[in-house]
PDB file of C-alpha atoms in Angstrom:
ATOM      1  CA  UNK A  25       4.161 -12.202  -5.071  1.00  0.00           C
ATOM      2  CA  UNK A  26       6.739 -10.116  -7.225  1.00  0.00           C
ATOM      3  CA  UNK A  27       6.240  -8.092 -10.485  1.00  0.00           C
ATOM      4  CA  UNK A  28       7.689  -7.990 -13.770  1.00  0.00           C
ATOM      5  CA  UNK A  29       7.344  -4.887 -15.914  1.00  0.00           C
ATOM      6  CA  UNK A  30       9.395  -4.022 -19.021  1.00  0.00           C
ATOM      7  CA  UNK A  31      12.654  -1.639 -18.519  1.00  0.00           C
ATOM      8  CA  UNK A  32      12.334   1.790 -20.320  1.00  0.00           C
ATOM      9  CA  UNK A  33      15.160   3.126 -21.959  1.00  0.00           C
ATOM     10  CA  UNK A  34      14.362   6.706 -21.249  1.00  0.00           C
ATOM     11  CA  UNK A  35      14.853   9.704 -19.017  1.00  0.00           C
ATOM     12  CA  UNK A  36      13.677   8.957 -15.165  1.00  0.00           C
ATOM     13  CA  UNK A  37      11.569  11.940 -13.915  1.00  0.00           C
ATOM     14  CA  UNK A  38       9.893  13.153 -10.318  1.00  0.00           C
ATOM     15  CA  UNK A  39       6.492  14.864 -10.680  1.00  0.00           C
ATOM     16  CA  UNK A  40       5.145  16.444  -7.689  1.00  0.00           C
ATOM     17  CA  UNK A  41       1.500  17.602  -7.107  1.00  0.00           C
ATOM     18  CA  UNK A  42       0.456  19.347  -3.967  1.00  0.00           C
ATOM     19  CA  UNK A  43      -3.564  19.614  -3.455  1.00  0.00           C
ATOM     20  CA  UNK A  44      -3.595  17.999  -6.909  1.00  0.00           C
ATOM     21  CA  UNK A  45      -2.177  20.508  -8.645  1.00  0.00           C
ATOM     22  CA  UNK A  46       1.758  19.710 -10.566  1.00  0.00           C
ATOM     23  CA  UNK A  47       3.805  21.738  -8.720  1.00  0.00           C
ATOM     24  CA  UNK A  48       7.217  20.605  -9.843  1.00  0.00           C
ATOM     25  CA  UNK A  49       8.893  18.084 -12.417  1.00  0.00           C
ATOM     26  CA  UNK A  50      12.534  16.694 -12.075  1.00  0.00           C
ATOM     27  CA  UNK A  51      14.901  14.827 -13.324  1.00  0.00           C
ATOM     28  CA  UNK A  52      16.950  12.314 -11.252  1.00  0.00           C
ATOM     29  CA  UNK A  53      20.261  13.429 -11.180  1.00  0.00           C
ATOM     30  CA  UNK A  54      22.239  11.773  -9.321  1.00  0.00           C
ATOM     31  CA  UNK A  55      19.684  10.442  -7.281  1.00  0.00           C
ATOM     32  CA  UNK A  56      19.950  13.267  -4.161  1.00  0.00           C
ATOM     33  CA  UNK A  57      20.072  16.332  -6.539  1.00  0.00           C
ATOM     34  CA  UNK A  58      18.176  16.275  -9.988  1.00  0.00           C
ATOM     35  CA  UNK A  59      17.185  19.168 -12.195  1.00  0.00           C
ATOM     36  CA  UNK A  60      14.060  21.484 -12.431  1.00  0.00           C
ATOM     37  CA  UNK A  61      12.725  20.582 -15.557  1.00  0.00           C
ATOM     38  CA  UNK A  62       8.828  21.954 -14.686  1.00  0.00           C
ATOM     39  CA  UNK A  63       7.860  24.236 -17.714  1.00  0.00           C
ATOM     40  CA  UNK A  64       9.247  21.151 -20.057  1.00  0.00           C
ATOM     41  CA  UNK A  65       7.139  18.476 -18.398  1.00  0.00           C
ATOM     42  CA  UNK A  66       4.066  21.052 -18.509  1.00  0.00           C
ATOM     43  CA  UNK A  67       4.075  20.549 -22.183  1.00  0.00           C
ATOM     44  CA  UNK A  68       4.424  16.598 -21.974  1.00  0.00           C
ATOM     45  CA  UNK A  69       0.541  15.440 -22.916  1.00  0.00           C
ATOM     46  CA  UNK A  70       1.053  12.045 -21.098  1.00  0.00           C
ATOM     47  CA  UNK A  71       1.773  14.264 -17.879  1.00  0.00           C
ATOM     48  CA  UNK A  72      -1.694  15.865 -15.957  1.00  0.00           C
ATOM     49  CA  UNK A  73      -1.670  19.075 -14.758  1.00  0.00           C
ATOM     50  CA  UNK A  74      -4.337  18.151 -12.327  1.00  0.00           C
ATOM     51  CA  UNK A  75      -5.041  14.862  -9.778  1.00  0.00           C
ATOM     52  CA  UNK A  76      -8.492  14.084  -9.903  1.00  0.00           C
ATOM     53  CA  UNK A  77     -10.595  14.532  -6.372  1.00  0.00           C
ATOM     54  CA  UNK A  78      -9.810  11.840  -3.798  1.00  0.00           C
ATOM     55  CA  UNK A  79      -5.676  11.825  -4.456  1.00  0.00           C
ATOM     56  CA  UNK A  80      -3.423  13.099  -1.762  1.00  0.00           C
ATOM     57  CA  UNK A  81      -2.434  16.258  -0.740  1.00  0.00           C
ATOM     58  CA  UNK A  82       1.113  15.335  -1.739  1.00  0.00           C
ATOM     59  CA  UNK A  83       1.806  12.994  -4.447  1.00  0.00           C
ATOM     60  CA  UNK A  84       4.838  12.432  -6.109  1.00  0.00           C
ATOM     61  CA  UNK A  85       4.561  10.053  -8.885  1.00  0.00           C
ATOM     62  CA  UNK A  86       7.784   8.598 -10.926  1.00  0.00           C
ATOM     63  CA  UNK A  87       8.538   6.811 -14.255  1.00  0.00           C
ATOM     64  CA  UNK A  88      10.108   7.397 -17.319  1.00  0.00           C
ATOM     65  CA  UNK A  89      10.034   9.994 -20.033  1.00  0.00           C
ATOM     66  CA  UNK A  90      10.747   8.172 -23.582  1.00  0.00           C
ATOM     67  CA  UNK A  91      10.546   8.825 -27.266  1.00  0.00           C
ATOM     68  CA  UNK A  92       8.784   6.299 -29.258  1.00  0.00           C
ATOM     69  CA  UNK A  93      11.252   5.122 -31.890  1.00  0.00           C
ATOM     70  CA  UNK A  94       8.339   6.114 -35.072  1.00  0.00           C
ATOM     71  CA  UNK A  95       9.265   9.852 -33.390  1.00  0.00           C
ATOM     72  CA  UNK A  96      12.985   9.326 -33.364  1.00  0.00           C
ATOM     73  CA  UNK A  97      12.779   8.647 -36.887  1.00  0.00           C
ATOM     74  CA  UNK A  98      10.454  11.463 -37.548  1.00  0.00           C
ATOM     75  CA  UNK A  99      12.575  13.578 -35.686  1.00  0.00           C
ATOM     76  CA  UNK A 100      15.327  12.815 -37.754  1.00  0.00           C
ATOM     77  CA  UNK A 101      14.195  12.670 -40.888  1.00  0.00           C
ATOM     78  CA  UNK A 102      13.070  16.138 -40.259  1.00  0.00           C
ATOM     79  CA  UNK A 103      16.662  16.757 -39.363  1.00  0.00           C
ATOM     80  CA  UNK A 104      18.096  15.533 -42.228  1.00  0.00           C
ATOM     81  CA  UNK A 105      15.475  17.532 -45.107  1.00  0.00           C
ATOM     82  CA  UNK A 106      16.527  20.570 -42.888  1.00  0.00           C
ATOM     83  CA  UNK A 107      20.434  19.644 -43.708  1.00  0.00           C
ATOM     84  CA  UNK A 108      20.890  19.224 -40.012  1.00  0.00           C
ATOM     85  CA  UNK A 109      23.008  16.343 -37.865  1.00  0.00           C
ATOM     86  CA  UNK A 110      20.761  13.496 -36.891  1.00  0.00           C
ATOM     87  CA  UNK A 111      19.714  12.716 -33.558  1.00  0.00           C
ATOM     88  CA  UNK A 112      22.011   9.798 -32.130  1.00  0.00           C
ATOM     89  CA  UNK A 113      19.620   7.681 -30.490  1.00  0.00           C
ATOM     90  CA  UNK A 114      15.437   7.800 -28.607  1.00  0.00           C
ATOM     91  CA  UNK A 115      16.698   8.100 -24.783  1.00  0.00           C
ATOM     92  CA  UNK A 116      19.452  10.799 -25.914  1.00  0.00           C
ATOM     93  CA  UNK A 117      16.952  12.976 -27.482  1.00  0.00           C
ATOM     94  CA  UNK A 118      14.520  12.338 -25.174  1.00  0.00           C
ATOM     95  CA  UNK A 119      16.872  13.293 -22.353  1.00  0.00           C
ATOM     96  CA  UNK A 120      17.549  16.554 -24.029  1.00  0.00           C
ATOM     97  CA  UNK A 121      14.444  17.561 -25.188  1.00  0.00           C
ATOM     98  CA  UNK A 122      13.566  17.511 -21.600  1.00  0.00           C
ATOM     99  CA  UNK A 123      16.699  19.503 -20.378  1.00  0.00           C
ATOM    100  CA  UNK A 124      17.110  22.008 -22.273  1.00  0.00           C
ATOM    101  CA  UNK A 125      15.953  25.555 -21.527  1.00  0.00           C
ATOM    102  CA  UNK A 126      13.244  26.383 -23.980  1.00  0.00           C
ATOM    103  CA  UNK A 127       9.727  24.455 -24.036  1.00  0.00           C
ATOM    104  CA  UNK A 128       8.657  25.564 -27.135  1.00  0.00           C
ATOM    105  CA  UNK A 129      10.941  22.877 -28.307  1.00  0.00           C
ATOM    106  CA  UNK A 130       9.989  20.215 -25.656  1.00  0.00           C
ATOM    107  CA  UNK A 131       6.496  21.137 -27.020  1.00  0.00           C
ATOM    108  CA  UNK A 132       7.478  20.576 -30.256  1.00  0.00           C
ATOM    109  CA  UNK A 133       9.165  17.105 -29.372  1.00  0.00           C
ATOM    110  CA  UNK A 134       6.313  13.933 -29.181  1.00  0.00           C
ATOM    111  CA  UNK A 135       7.702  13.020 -25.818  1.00  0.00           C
ATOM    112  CA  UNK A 136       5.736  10.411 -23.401  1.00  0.00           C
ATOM    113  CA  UNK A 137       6.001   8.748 -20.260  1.00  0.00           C
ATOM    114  CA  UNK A 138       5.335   5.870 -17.946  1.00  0.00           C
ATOM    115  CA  UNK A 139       4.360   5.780 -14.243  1.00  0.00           C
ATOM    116  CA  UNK A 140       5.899   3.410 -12.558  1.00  0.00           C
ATOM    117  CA  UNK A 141       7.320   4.495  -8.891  1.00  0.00           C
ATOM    118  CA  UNK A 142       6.569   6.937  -6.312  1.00  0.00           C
ATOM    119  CA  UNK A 143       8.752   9.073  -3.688  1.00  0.00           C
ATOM    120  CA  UNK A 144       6.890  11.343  -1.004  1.00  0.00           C
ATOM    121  CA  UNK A 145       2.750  10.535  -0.552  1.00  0.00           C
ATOM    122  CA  UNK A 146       0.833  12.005   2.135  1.00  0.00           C
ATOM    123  CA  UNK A 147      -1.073   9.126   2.244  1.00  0.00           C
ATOM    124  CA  UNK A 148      -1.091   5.467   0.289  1.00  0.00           C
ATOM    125  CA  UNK A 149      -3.607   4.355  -1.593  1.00  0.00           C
ATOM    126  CA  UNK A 150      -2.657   0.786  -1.993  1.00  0.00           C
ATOM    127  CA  UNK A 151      -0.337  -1.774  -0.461  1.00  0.00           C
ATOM    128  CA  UNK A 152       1.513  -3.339  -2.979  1.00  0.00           C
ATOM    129  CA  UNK A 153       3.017  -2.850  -6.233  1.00  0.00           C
ATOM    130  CA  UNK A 154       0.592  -3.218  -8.538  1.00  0.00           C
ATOM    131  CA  UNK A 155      -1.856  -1.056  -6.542  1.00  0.00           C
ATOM    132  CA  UNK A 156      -0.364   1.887  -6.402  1.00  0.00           C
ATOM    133  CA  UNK A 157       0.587   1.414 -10.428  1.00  0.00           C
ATOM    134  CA  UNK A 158      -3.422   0.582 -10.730  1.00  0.00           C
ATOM    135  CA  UNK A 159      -4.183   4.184  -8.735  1.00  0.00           C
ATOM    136  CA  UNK A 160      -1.759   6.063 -11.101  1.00  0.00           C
ATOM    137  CA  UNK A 161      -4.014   4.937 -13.850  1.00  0.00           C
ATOM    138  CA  UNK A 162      -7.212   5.883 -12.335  1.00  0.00           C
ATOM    139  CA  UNK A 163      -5.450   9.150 -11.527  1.00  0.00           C
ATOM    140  CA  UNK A 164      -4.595   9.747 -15.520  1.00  0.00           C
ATOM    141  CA  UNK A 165      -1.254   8.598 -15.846  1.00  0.00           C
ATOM    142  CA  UNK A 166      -0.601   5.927 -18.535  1.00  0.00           C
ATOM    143  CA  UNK A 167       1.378   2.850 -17.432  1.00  0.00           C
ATOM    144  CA  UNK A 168       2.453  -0.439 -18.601  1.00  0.00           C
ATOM    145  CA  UNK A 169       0.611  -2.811 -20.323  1.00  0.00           C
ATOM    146  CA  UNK A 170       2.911  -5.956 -19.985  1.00  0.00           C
ATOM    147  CA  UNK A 171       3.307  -5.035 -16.410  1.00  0.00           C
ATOM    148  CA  UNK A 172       2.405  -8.782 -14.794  1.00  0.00           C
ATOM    149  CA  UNK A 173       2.144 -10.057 -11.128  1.00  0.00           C
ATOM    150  CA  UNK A 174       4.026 -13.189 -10.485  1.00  0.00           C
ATOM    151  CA  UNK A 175       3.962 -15.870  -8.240  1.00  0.00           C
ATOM    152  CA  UNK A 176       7.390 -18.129  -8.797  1.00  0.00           C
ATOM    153  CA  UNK A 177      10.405 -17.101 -10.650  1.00  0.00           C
ATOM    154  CA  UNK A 178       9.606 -19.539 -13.361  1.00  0.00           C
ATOM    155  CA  UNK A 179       6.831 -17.032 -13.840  1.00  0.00           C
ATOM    156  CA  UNK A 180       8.998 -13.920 -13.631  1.00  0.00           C
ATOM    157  CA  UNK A 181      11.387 -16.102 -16.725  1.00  0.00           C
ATOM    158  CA  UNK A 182       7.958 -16.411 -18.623  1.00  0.00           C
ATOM    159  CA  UNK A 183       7.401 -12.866 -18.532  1.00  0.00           C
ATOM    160  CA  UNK A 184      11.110 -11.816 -19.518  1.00  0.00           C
ATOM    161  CA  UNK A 185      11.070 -14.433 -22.517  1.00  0.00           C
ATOM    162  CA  UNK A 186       7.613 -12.836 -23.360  1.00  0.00           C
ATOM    163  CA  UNK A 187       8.780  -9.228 -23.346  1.00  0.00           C
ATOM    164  CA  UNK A 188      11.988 -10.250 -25.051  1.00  0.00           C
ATOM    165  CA  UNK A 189      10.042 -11.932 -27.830  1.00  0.00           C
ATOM    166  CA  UNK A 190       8.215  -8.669 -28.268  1.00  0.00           C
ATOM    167  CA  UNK A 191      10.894  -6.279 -27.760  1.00  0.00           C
ATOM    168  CA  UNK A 192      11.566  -5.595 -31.563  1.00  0.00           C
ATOM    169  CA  UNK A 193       8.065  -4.783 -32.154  1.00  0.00           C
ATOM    170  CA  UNK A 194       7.479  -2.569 -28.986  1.00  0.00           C
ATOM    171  CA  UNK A 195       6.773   1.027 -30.017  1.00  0.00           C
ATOM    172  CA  UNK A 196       9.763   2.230 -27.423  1.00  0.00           C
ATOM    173  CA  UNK A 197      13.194   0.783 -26.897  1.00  0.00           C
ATOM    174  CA  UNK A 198      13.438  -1.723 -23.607  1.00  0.00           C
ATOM    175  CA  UNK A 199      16.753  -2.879 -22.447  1.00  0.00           C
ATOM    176  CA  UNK A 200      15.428  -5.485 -19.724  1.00  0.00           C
ATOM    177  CA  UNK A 201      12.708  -5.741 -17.391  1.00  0.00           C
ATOM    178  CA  UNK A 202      12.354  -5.161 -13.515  1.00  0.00           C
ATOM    179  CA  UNK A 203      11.020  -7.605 -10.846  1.00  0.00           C
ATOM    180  CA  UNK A 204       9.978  -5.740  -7.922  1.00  0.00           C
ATOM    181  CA  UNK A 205       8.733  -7.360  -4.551  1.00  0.00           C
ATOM    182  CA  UNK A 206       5.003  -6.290  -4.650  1.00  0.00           C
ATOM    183  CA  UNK A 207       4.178  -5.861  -1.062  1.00  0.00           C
ATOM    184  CA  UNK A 208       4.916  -2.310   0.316  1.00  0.00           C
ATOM    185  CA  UNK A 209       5.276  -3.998   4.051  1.00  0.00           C
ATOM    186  CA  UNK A 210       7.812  -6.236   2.852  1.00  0.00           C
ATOM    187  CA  UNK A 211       9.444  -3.282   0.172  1.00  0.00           C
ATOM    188  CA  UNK A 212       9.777  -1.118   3.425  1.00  0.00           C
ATOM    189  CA  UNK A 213      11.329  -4.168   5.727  1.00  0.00           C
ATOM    190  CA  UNK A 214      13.951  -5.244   2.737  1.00  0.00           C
ATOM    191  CA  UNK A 215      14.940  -1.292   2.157  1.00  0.00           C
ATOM    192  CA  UNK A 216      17.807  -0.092   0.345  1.00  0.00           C
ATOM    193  CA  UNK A 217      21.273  -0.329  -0.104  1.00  0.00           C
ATOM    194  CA  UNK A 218      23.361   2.920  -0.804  1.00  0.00           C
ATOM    195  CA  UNK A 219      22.250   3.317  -4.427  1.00  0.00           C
ATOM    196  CA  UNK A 220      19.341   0.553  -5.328  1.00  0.00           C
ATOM    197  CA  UNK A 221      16.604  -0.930  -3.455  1.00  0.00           C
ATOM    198  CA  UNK A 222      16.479  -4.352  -1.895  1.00  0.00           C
ATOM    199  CA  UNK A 223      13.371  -5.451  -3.234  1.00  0.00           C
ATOM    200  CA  UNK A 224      13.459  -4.636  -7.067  1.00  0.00           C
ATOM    201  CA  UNK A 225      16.388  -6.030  -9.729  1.00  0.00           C
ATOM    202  CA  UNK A 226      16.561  -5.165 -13.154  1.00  0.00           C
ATOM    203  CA  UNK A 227      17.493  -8.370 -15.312  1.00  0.00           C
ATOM    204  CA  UNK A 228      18.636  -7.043 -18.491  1.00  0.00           C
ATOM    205  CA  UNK A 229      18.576  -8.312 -22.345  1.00  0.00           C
ATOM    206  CA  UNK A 230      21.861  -9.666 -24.030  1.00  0.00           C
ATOM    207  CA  UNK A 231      22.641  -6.948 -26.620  1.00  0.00           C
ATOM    208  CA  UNK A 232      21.139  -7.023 -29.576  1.00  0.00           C
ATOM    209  CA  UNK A 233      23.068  -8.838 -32.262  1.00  0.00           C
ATOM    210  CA  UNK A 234      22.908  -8.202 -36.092  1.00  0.00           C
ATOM    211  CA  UNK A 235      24.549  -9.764 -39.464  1.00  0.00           C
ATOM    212  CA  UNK A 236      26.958  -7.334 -41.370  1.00  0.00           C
ATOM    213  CA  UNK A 237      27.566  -8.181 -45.349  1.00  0.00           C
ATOM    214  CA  UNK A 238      31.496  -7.184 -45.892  1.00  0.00           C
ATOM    215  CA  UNK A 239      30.913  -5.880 -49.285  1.00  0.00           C
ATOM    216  CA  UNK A 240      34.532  -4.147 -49.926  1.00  0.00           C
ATOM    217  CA  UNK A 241      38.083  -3.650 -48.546  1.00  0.00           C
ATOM    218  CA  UNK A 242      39.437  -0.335 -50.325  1.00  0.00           C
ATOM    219  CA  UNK A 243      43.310  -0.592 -48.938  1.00  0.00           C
ATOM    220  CA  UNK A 244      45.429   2.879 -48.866  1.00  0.00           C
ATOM    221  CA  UNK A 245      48.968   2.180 -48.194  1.00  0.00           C
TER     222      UNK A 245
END
């Protein structure tokens, strides 16, 4: 079995809880070395502070801090009565919302997030996939509604022409989506190469495509 969950086009961030409590928050970095980003991701409302009773004593839960594109343009029409430069794109703001040093302003940013991974657990509570994305949830994180479990990869194409049908409508920019192997016995035999597991591939959209009306041609020579 394999699943299929839509690719976020966000910020990838580490929270760690020790005895249930959020002891840290992260970005990636560059995978080895990310950056303390803790106060920021205390202000996050998609983020607990607390594990409820029966999680481990050491949980570290990953996924994706976004901006939902209604609070991009928010953001920026803000911006723009204010006289100031508008916000580029959803992941760029979202990214530095999250870095920067004050977090009044990540407080003051509608940022969210989806669990989706894991690094360091003192103990497992599943043993596959879409377990351990099933525990997150019971633990308070929210997580993916189109995430699907698959059996062939004519169903993993089903999902990815689903989600792509959907993608303009989604509340939060996607630029593919992931199949991941969904046993953790067979995650852990596969392993990883130097930069990417084995057992996961992201299979991304085309770009999207759009019709421009050539109105003018003012010519200066």
């Amino acid at each position: 079995a394999l699943t299929a969950e839509p690719k976020i086009d966000g910020l990838s961030s580490s929270l760690r809880y020790e005895k249930g409590k959020l002891v840290l928050g992260a970005t990636r970095g560059d995978g080895v070395a990310g950056e303390d980003v803790t106060a920021n991701v205390r202000t996050i409302a998609d983020i607990p502070h607390q594990l409820p009773k029966g999680a481990p004593d050491i949980v570290e839960v990953r996924g994706e801090i976004y901006l939902r594109k209604a609070d991009f343009e928010k953001l920026n029409a803000e911006q723009a009565k204010e006289g100031k430069p508008l916000y580029v794109n959803p992941r760029n703001t979202a990214a530095g919302s999250l870095r920067q040093k004050n977090p009044q302003v990540t407080a003051a940013r509608p940022l969210r997030f989806f669990a989706y991974a894991w690094g360091e657990m003192s103990a497992m509570p599943a043993e596959t996939q879409m377990g351990m994305v099933a525990a997150f949830a019971k633990w308070g994180f929210p997580t993916n509604p189109l995430m699907r479990l698959c059996t062939s990869v004519e169903d993993l194409l089903a999902v990815y022409r689903a989600i792509e049908r959907q993608r303009a409508d989604l509340a939060y920019d996607i630029d593919g989506v992931v199949y991941k192997v969904d046993s953790l016995a067979l995650q852990a035999r596969l392993g990883f190469r130097t930069r990417s597991p084995r057992w996961a591939i992201a299979h991304k959209f085309p770009a999207e495509r759009a019709t421009t009306h050539l109105i003018a041609i003012d010519i200066q020579v």
